[in-house]
CSV table of C-alpha atoms and ligand atoms in Angstrom, one decimal:
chain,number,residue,atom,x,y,z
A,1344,UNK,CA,77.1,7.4,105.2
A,1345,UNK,CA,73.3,8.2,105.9
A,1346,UNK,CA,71.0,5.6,105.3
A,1347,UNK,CA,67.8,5.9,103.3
A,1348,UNK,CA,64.7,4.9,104.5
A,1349,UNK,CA,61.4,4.8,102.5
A,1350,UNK,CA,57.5,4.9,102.7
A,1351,UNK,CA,55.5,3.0,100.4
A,1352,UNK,CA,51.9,3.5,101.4
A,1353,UNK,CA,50.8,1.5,97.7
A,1354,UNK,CA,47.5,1.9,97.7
A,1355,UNK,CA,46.0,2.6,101.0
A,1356,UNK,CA,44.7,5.2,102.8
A,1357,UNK,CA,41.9,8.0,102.2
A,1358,UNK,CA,42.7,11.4,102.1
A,1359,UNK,CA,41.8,12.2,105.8
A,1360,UNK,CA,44.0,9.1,107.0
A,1361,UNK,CA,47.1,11.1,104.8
A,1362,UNK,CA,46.3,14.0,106.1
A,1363,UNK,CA,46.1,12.3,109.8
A,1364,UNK,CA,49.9,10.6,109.1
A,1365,UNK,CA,51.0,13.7,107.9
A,1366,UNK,CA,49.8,15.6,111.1
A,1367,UNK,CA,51.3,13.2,113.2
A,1368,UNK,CA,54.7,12.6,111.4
A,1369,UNK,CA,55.0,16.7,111.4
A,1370,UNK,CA,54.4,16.7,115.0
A,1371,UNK,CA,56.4,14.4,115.7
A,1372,UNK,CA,59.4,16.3,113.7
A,1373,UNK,CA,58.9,18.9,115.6
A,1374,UNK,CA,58.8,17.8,118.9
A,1375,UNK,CA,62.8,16.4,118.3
A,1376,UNK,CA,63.7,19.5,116.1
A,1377,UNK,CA,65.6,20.8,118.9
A,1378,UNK,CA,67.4,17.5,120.7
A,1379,UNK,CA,68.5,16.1,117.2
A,1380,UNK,CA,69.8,16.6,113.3
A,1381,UNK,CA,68.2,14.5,111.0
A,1382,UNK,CA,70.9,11.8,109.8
A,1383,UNK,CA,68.5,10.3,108.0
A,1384,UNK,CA,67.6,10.3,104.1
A,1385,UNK,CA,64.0,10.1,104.3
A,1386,UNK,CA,61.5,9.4,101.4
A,1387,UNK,CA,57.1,9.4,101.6
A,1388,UNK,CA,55.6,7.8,98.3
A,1389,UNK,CA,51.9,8.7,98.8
A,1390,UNK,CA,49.4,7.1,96.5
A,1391,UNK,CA,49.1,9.8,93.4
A,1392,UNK,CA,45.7,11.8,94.5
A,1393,UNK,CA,47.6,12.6,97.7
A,1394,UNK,CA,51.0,13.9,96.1
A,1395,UNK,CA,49.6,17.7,96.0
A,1396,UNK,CA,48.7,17.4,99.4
A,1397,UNK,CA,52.2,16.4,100.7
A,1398,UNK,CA,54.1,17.8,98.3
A,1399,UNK,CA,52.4,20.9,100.0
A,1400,UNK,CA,52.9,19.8,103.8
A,1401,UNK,CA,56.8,18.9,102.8
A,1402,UNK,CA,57.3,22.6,101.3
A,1403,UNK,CA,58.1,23.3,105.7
A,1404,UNK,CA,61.6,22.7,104.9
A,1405,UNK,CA,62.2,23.8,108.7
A,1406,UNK,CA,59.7,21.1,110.0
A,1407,UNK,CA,60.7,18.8,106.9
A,1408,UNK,CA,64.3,19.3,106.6
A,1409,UNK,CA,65.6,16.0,104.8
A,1410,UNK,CA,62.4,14.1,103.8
A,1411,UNK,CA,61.8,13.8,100.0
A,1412,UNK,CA,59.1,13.2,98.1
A,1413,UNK,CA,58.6,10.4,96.0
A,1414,UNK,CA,56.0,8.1,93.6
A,1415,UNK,CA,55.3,4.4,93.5
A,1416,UNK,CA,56.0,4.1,89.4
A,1417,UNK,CA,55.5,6.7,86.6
A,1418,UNK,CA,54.9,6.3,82.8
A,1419,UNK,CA,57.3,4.3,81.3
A,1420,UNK,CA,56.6,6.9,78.0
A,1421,UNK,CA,57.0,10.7,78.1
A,1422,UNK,CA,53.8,13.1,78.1
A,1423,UNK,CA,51.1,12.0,75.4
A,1424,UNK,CA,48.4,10.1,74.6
A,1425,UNK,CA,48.4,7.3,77.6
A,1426,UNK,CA,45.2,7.3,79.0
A,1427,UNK,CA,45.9,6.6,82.7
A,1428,UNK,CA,49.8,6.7,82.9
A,1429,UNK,CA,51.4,9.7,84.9
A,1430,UNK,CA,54.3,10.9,82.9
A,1431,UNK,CA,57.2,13.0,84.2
A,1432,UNK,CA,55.7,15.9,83.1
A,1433,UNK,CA,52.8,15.7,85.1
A,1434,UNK,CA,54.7,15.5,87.8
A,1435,UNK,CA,56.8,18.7,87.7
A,1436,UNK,CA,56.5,21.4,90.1
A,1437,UNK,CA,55.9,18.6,93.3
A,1438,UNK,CA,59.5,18.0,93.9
A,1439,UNK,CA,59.1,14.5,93.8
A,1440,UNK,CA,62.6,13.3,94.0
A,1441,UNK,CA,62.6,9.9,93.5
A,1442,UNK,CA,60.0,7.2,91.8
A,1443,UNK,CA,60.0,3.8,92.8
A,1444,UNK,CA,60.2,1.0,89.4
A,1445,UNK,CA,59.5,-2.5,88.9
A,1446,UNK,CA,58.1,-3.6,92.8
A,1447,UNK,CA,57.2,-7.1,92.6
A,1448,UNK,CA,53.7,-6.1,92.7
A,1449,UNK,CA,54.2,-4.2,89.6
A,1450,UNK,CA,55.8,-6.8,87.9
A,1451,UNK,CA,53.1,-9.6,88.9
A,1452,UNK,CA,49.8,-7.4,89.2
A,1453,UNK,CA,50.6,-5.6,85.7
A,1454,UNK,CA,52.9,-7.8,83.9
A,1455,UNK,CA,55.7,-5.3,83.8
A,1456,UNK,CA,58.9,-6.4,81.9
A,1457,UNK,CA,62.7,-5.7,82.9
A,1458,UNK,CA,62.5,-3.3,79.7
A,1459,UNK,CA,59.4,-1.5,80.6
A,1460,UNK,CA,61.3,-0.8,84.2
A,1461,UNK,CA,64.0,0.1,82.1
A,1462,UNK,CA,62.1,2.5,80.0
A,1463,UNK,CA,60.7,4.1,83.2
A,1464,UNK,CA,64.3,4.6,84.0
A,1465,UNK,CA,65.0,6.6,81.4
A,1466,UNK,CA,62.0,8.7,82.2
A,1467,UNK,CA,63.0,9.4,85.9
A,1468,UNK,CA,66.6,10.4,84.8
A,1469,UNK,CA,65.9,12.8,82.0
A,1470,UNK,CA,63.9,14.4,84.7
A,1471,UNK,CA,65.8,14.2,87.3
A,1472,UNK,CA,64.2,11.6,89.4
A,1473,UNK,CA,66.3,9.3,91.6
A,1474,UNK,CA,64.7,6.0,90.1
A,1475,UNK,CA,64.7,3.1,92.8
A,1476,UNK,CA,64.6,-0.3,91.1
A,1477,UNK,CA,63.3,-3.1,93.2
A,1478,UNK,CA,64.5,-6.7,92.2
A,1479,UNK,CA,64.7,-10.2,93.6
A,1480,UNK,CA,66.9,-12.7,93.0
A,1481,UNK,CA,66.1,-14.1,89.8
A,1482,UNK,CA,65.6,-10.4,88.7
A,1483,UNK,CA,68.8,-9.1,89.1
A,1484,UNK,CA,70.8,-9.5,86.4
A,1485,UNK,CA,68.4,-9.3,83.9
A,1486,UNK,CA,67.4,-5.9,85.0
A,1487,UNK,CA,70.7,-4.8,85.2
A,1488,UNK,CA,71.5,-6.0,81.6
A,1489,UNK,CA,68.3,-4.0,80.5
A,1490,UNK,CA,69.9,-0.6,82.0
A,1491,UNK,CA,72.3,1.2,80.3
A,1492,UNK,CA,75.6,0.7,83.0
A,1493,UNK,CA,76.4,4.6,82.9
A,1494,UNK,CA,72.9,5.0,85.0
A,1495,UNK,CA,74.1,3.0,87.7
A,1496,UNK,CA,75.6,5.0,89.9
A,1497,UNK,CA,72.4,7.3,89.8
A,1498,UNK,CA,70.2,4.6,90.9
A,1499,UNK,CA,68.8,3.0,94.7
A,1500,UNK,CA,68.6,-0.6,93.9
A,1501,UNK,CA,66.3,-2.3,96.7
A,1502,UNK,CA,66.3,-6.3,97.0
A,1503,UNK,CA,62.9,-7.1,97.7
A,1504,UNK,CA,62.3,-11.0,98.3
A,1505,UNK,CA,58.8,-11.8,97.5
A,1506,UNK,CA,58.2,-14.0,100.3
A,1507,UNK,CA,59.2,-11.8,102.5
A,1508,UNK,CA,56.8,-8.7,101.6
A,1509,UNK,CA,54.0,-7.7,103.6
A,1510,UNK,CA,54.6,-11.1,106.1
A,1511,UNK,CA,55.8,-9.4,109.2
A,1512,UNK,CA,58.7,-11.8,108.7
A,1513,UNK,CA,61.8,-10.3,106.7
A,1514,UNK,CA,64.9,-12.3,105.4
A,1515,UNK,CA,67.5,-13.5,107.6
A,1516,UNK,CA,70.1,-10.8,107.9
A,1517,UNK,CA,73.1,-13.3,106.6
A,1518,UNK,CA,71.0,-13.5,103.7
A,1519,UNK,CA,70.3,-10.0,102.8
A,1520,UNK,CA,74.2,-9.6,103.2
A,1521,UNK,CA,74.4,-12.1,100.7
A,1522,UNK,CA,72.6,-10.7,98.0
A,1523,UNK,CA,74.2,-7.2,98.6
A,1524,UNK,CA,77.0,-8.8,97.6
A,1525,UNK,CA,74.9,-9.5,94.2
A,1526,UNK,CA,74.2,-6.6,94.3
A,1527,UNK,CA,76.7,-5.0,94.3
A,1528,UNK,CA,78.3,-6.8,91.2
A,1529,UNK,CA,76.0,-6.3,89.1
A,1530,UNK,CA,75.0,-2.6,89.7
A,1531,UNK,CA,78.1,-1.0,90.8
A,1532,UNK,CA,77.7,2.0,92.2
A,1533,UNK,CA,74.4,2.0,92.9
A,1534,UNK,CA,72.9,2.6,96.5
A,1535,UNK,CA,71.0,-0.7,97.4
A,1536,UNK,CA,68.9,-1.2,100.2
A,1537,UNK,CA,66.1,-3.8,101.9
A,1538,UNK,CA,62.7,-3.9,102.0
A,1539,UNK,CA,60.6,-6.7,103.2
A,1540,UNK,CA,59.2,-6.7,106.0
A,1541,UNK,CA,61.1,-4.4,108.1
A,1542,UNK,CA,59.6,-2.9,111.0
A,1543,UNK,CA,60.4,-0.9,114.2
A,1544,UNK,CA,61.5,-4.4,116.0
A,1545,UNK,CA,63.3,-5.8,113.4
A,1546,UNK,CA,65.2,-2.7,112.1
A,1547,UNK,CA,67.9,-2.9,114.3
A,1548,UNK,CA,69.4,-6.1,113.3
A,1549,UNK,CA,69.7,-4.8,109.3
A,1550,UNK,CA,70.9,-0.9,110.3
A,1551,UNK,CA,73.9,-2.3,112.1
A,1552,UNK,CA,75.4,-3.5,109.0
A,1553,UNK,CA,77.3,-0.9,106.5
A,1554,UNK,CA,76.2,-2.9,104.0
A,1555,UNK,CA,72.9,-2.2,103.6
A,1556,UNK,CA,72.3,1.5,102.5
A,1557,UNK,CA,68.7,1.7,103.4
A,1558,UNK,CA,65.3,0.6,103.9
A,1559,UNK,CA,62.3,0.0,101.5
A,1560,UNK,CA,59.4,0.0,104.1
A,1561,UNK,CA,55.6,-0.6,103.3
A,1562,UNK,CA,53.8,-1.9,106.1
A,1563,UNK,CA,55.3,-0.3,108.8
A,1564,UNK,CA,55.2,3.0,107.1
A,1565,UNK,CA,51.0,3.3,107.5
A,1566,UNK,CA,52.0,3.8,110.6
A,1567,UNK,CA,53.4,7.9,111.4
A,1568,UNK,CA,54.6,6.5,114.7
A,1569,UNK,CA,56.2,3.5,113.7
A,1570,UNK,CA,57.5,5.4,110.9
A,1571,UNK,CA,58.8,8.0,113.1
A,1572,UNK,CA,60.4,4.9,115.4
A,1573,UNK,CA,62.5,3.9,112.6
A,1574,UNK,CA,64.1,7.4,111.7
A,1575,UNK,CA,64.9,7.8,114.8
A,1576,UNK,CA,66.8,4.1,114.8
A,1577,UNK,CA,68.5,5.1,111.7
A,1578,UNK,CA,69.4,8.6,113.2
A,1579,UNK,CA,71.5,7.7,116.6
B,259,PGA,P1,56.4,-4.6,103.6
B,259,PGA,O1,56.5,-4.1,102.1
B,259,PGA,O2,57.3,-3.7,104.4
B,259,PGA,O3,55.0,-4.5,103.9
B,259,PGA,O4,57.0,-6.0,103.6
B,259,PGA,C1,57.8,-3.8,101.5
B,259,PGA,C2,57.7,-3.5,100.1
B,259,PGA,O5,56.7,-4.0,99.4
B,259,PGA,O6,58.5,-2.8,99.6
């Protein structure tokens, strides 16, 4: 089974540094075109003012083939009056494919409840968006009692352990298999993946293990050549 992996730039970069990743990702894509097939599920959540530009840049499906767009967190309320919030509907017509919900720094930076996650659920799949729901251990079943159990097998569920996001030092491996297992049990079906400090030296150690279906990578994913790197791991 392909694995995911996942850029979440939050919120850095300017425009020109976007548009310098996304020259330098492209390039490198088509340097390997012809030496490789993508076997790879590959995701770029750009901050919002950049989603028209590579929503553009990703419409080379020949350069792009398999990379996806996606957000960092939507409205948790359909189109209307809330000043601020980017609602599905704003977002039709970029492709974006997936939205991630409820990362830690949501949750602690803007007080976001397992129901308002849940709520942004509902949003993603009446439009058609791949939501992927970040938890950490004393999240996880809470959030999955606030989801209604016939989403599940529509959903990426990433475990994202606090301590262990943007350190440069992610969770022991036996760990992370651990709480797949959790997982697992209380979202069956679902695709769950990592994310906490994974990088291009680390990667190696988590992609060996069937277990874990994919990355969430924030860090390492400023980078278009460490970026790039860790495809590439993912792809032999
Ligand atoms: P990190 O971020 O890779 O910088 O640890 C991961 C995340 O926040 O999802």
């Amino acid at each position: 089974m392909k694995k995911l992996i996942i850029a979440n730039w939050k919120s850095n970069k300017t425009r020109e540094e976007v548009v310098q990743w996304m020259d330098e990702f492209g390039e490198a894509m088509r340097v390997s075109q012809a030496t490789r097939t993508m076997r790879t599920d590959v995701v770029i959540c750009p901050p919002m003012p950049s989603l028209m530009f590579v929503s553009n840049r990703l419409l080379d499906r020949q350069l792009f083939a398999g990379v996806a767009l996606g957000v960092q967190d939507l409205s948790p309320f359909a189109a209307g009056s809330y000043t601020g919030a980017v609602s599905t509907r704003n977002l039709e017509g970029f492709d974006v494919r997936y939205s991630i919900v409820g990362h830690s720094e949501r949750r602690r930076y803007f007080h976001e409840t397992a129901q308002d996650i849940a709520n942004k659920v509902e949003q993603c799949l009446e439009a058609g968006i791949t939501p992927i729901v970040c938890v950490d251990q004393e999240q996880i079943e809470d959030q999955a009692a606030a989801l209604d159990p016939k989403h599940f097998a529509k959903l990426v569920v990433a475990y994202e352990p606090v301590e262990h996001i943007g350190t440069g030092v992610a969770q022991e491996v036996s760990e992370v298999l651990t709480m797949m297992t959790r997982l697992r049990a209380a979202f069956p079906e679902s695709r769950v993946i990592y994310g906490g400090s994974v990088n291009p030296e680390n990667l190696e150690n988590f992609s060996s293990q069937s277990e874990i279906e994919g990355f969430l990578v924030g860090t390492a994913s400023l980078s278009a050549a460490d970026f790039y790197e860790m495809i590439q791991e993912l792809s032999v």
